[in-house]
Structure formats: structure tokens, C-alpha cells
PDB file of C-alpha atoms in Angstrom:
ATOM      1  CA  LEU A 116      93.182  96.900  79.692  1.00  0.00           C
ATOM      2  CA  ILE A 117      91.634  97.583  83.108  1.00  0.00           C
ATOM      3  CA  ARG A 118      88.108  96.345  82.450  1.00  0.00           C
ATOM      4  CA  PRO A 119      88.898  92.627  81.778  1.00  0.00           C
ATOM      5  CA  GLY A 120      90.986  92.388  84.949  1.00  0.00           C
ATOM      6  CA  LYS A 121      88.293  94.040  87.046  1.00  0.00           C
ATOM      7  CA  GLN A 122      85.637  91.757  85.533  1.00  0.00           C
ATOM      8  CA  THR A 123      87.724  88.696  86.411  1.00  0.00           C
ATOM      9  CA  TYR A 124      88.271  89.965  89.950  1.00  0.00           C
ATOM     10  CA  ASP A 125      84.555  90.656  90.367  1.00  0.00           C
ATOM     11  CA  ALA A 126      83.609  87.220  88.999  1.00  0.00           C
ATOM     12  CA  PHE A 127      85.867  85.485  91.534  1.00  0.00           C
ATOM     13  CA  HIS A 128      84.570  87.680  94.364  1.00  0.00           C
ATOM     14  CA  ALA A 129      80.988  86.818  93.361  1.00  0.00           C
ATOM     15  CA  GLN A 130      81.921  83.159  93.923  1.00  0.00           C
ATOM     16  CA  GLY A 131      83.118  83.927  97.451  1.00  0.00           C
ATOM     17  CA  ILE A 132      86.852  84.103  96.760  1.00  0.00           C
ATOM     18  CA  SER A 133      88.485  86.905  98.702  1.00  0.00           C
ATOM     19  CA  GLY A 134      91.743  88.616  97.972  1.00  0.00           C
ATOM     20  CA  GLU A 135      93.739  91.774  98.031  1.00  0.00           C
ATOM     21  CA  SER A 136      92.047  94.911  96.702  1.00  0.00           C
ATOM     22  CA  PHE A 137      91.926  95.343  92.939  1.00  0.00           C
ATOM     23  CA  VAL A 138      94.483  97.943  91.856  1.00  0.00           C
ATOM     24  CA  PRO A 139      94.315  98.808  88.123  1.00  0.00           C
ATOM     25  CA  LEU A 140      97.434  98.164  86.012  1.00  0.00           C
ATOM     26  CA  VAL A 141      99.924  97.476  88.824  1.00  0.00           C
ATOM     27  CA  GLY A 142      98.020  95.264  91.267  1.00  0.00           C
ATOM     28  CA  GLN A 143     100.201  94.110  94.149  1.00  0.00           C
ATOM     29  CA  LEU A 144     103.373  94.417  92.073  1.00  0.00           C
ATOM     30  CA  SER A 145     104.985  96.952  94.419  1.00  0.00           C
ATOM     31  CA  LYS A 146     104.273  94.733  97.460  1.00  0.00           C
ATOM     32  CA  ASN A 147     105.751  91.732  95.639  1.00  0.00           C
ATOM     33  CA  ILE A 148     108.893  93.656  94.684  1.00  0.00           C
ATOM     34  CA  LYS A 149     109.303  94.943  98.238  1.00  0.00           C
ATOM     35  CA  GLN A 150     108.944  91.434  99.701  1.00  0.00           C
ATOM     36  CA  HIS A 151     111.324  90.027  97.089  1.00  0.00           C
ATOM     37  CA  ASN A 152     113.947  92.652  97.921  1.00  0.00           C
ATOM     38  CA  ASN A 153     113.578  91.841 101.636  1.00  0.00           C
ATOM     39  CA  ASP A 154     113.790  88.089 100.932  1.00  0.00           C
ATOM     40  CA  ALA A 155     110.363  87.702 102.536  1.00  0.00           C
ATOM     41  CA  VAL A 156     108.145  86.471  99.695  1.00  0.00           C
ATOM     42  CA  MET A 157     107.071  83.288 101.493  1.00  0.00           C
ATOM     43  CA  THR A 158     106.304  85.235 104.673  1.00  0.00           C
ATOM     44  CA  TYR A 159     104.172  87.622 102.621  1.00  0.00           C
ATOM     45  CA  TYR A 160     102.188  84.750 101.074  1.00  0.00           C
ATOM     46  CA  GLU A 161     101.809  83.041 104.460  1.00  0.00           C
ATOM     47  CA  GLU A 162     100.284  86.287 105.762  1.00  0.00           C
ATOM     48  CA  LEU A 163      97.915  86.363 102.779  1.00  0.00           C
ATOM     49  CA  VAL A 164      96.831  82.773 103.536  1.00  0.00           C
ATOM     50  CA  LYS A 165      96.125  83.742 107.159  1.00  0.00           C
ATOM     51  CA  LYS A 166      94.184  86.795 105.983  1.00  0.00           C
ATOM     52  CA  HIS A 167      92.185  85.250 103.098  1.00  0.00           C
ATOM     53  CA  GLY A 168      92.342  81.468 103.517  1.00  0.00           C
ATOM     54  CA  HIS A 169      93.843  78.820 101.236  1.00  0.00           C
ATOM     55  CA  ILE A 170      92.237  80.241  98.072  1.00  0.00           C
ATOM     56  CA  PHE A 171      92.683  83.935  97.330  1.00  0.00           C
ATOM     57  CA  LEU A 172      93.282  86.529  94.606  1.00  0.00           C
ATOM     58  CA  THR A 173      96.115  88.911  93.927  1.00  0.00           C
ATOM     59  CA  SER A 174      97.258  90.666  90.808  1.00  0.00           C
ATOM     60  CA  ILE A 175     100.706  91.289  89.458  1.00  0.00           C
ATOM     61  CA  GLY A 176     100.548  94.061  86.939  1.00  0.00           C
ATOM     62  CA  PRO A 177      97.494  93.392  84.761  1.00  0.00           C
ATOM     63  CA  LEU A 178      97.548  89.621  85.496  1.00  0.00           C
ATOM     64  CA  ILE A 179      94.976  88.246  87.936  1.00  0.00           C
ATOM     65  CA  CYS A 180      96.429  85.425  90.059  1.00  0.00           C
ATOM     66  CA  LEU A 181      94.308  82.789  91.790  1.00  0.00           C
ATOM     67  CA  HIS A 182      96.411  81.270  94.579  1.00  0.00           C
ATOM     68  CA  VAL A 183      95.460  77.799  95.793  1.00  0.00           C
ATOM     69  CA  SER A 184      97.213  76.133  98.714  1.00  0.00           C
ATOM     70  CA  GLU A 185      94.434  73.761  99.794  1.00  0.00           C
ATOM     71  CA  PRO A 186      96.036  70.267  99.834  1.00  0.00           C
ATOM     72  CA  ASP A 187      92.976  68.406  98.504  1.00  0.00           C
ATOM     73  CA  LEU A 188      92.557  70.811  95.588  1.00  0.00           C
ATOM     74  CA  LEU A 189      96.263  70.652  94.746  1.00  0.00           C
ATOM     75  CA  ALA A 190      96.143  66.853  94.816  1.00  0.00           C
ATOM     76  CA  ASP A 191      93.206  67.004  92.393  1.00  0.00           C
ATOM     77  CA  VAL A 192      95.077  69.305  90.003  1.00  0.00           C
ATOM     78  CA  LEU A 193      98.288  67.273  90.199  1.00  0.00           C
ATOM     79  CA  SER A 194      96.623  63.865  89.859  1.00  0.00           C
ATOM     80  CA  ARG A 195      97.159  62.001  86.624  1.00  0.00           C
ATOM     81  CA  ASN A 196      93.450  61.219  86.367  1.00  0.00           C
ATOM     82  CA  ASN A 197      92.573  64.877  85.902  1.00  0.00           C
ATOM     83  CA  THR A 198      95.366  65.944  83.561  1.00  0.00           C
ATOM     84  CA  PRO A 199      93.027  66.350  80.535  1.00  0.00           C
ATOM     85  CA  ASN A 200      90.829  68.754  82.537  1.00  0.00           C
ATOM     86  CA  TYR A 201      93.584  71.326  83.046  1.00  0.00           C
ATOM     87  CA  VAL A 202      94.596  72.843  79.734  1.00  0.00           C
ATOM     88  CA  LYS A 203      97.273  75.524  79.638  1.00  0.00           C
ATOM     89  CA  SER A 204      96.268  78.678  77.829  1.00  0.00           C
ATOM     90  CA  LEU A 205      97.899  79.840  74.618  1.00  0.00           C
ATOM     91  CA  LYS A 206      99.072  82.959  76.467  1.00  0.00           C
ATOM     92  CA  PHE A 207     100.814  80.752  79.052  1.00  0.00           C
ATOM     93  CA  ASN A 208     102.692  78.941  76.290  1.00  0.00           C
ATOM     94  CA  GLU A 209     103.491  82.195  74.461  1.00  0.00           C
ATOM     95  CA  ILE A 210     105.257  83.409  77.597  1.00  0.00           C
ATOM     96  CA  PHE A 211     107.057  80.246  78.724  1.00  0.00           C
ATOM     97  CA  VAL A 212     107.938  78.264  75.563  1.00  0.00           C
ATOM     98  CA  PRO A 213     110.511  80.839  74.363  1.00  0.00           C
ATOM     99  CA  LEU A 214     112.085  80.804  77.836  1.00  0.00           C
ATOM    100  CA  ILE A 215     112.185  77.081  78.630  1.00  0.00           C
ATOM    101  CA  GLY A 216     111.392  75.255  75.391  1.00  0.00           C
ATOM    102  CA  SER A 217     108.390  73.184  74.382  1.00  0.00           C
ATOM    103  CA  HIS A 218     109.601  69.819  75.740  1.00  0.00           C
ATOM    104  CA  ASN A 219     109.255  70.829  79.369  1.00  0.00           C
ATOM    105  CA  LEU A 220     106.917  69.608  82.102  1.00  0.00           C
ATOM    106  CA  LEU A 221     105.697  73.121  82.825  1.00  0.00           C
ATOM    107  CA  VAL A 222     104.354  73.751  79.303  1.00  0.00           C
ATOM    108  CA  ALA A 223     103.748  70.229  77.998  1.00  0.00           C
ATOM    109  CA  GLN A 224     100.252  68.791  77.683  1.00  0.00           C
ATOM    110  CA  GLY A 225      98.765  65.367  77.045  1.00  0.00           C
ATOM    111  CA  SER A 226     101.172  62.547  76.186  1.00  0.00           C
ATOM    112  CA  GLU A 227     104.157  64.926  76.149  1.00  0.00           C
ATOM    113  CA  HIS A 228     103.306  65.947  79.731  1.00  0.00           C
ATOM    114  CA  GLU A 229     103.006  62.293  80.789  1.00  0.00           C
ATOM    115  CA  ARG A 230     106.394  61.528  79.225  1.00  0.00           C
ATOM    116  CA  ALA A 231     108.015  64.422  81.079  1.00  0.00           C
ATOM    117  CA  ARG A 232     106.416  63.335  84.374  1.00  0.00           C
ATOM    118  CA  ARG A 233     107.660  59.769  83.940  1.00  0.00           C
ATOM    119  CA  MET A 234     111.190  61.034  83.339  1.00  0.00           C
ATOM    120  CA  ILE A 235     111.110  62.995  86.602  1.00  0.00           C
ATOM    121  CA  ASN A 236     109.223  60.391  88.626  1.00  0.00           C
ATOM    122  CA  PRO A 237     109.536  56.886  87.141  1.00  0.00           C
ATOM    123  CA  PRO A 238     106.880  54.309  88.113  1.00  0.00           C
ATOM    124  CA  GLY A 239     107.771  52.301  91.193  1.00  0.00           C
ATOM    125  CA  CYS A 240     110.365  54.713  92.529  1.00  0.00           C
ATOM    126  CA  GLY A 241     108.257  55.450  95.626  1.00  0.00           C
ATOM    127  CA  CYS A 242     108.970  59.151  95.381  1.00  0.00           C
ATOM    128  CA  GLY A 243     105.610  60.444  94.148  1.00  0.00           C
ATOM    129  CA  TYR A 244     103.097  62.741  95.809  1.00  0.00           C
ATOM    130  CA  SER A 245     101.342  59.834  97.515  1.00  0.00           C
ATOM    131  CA  SER A 246     104.514  58.861  99.391  1.00  0.00           C
ATOM    132  CA  LEU A 247     105.029  62.351 100.843  1.00  0.00           C
TER     133      LEU A 247
END
């Protein structure tokens, strides 16, 4: 249980991605709970961005989280041209489909994802990412 998380952390660090210290099993869960209870989650993440930059690692329990807040990288991920390159893992769907259903933008892929995006942001409405 600990080894895969540590290997992932080490692999990201080897690529130059910094982050909070690796803590087996719990990660930064206690910090997240404390910030949540103080209604200061965004402040906490803003401090992490100042400390580590726009790409950094944390862990919540045994899950390793790669945080990206670099605008150009987010635009690349959210662009329609690159949708096929970002496949959601089976584990992701195992967690979220029972909670929110399979016909949802968060879990949908391929043509189902495109359909859900069009419903939220119809063509020609002028309310897409490029108009922000």
C-alpha cells in the first residue's frame, strides 16, 4: 500500500516536480481537514502554489495528487483538440459513477463527453474558455 505511492512520488520528483513531503497512508489529509474546518482551503492551496509553483504534489490518504494551475497547461487539457489524449482511469470511474451517474461531464469520455460539453456550452454562445 505504501510502496506504490512512494514510487509515484519519487517518479514525479525525479522529473523536477516538487511538493509536500511524502507521508505514508495519510499524506496531507490532516492539513486538508484542518483547512476545511477553518474554511481556508483556497488559502492553503494558494500558499502551496507560492511554495512549490504552479505544478506540485500532495497526497490525500494513499492517493497521490498532481496539482496543476498553470494556465497554458490547463488550456491544453481543457481544449477539445486534446480530449482523446486524456483518458480517465477505471478507478476514477469506479469512484464517481455511483455518485453522479455515467452521463455526466466529469466521467464521460469521447462522444458522450462532447455531448455533455455542448449541453453546458452550446456553440456560438460566446461563453467558452476563449472568451474569458
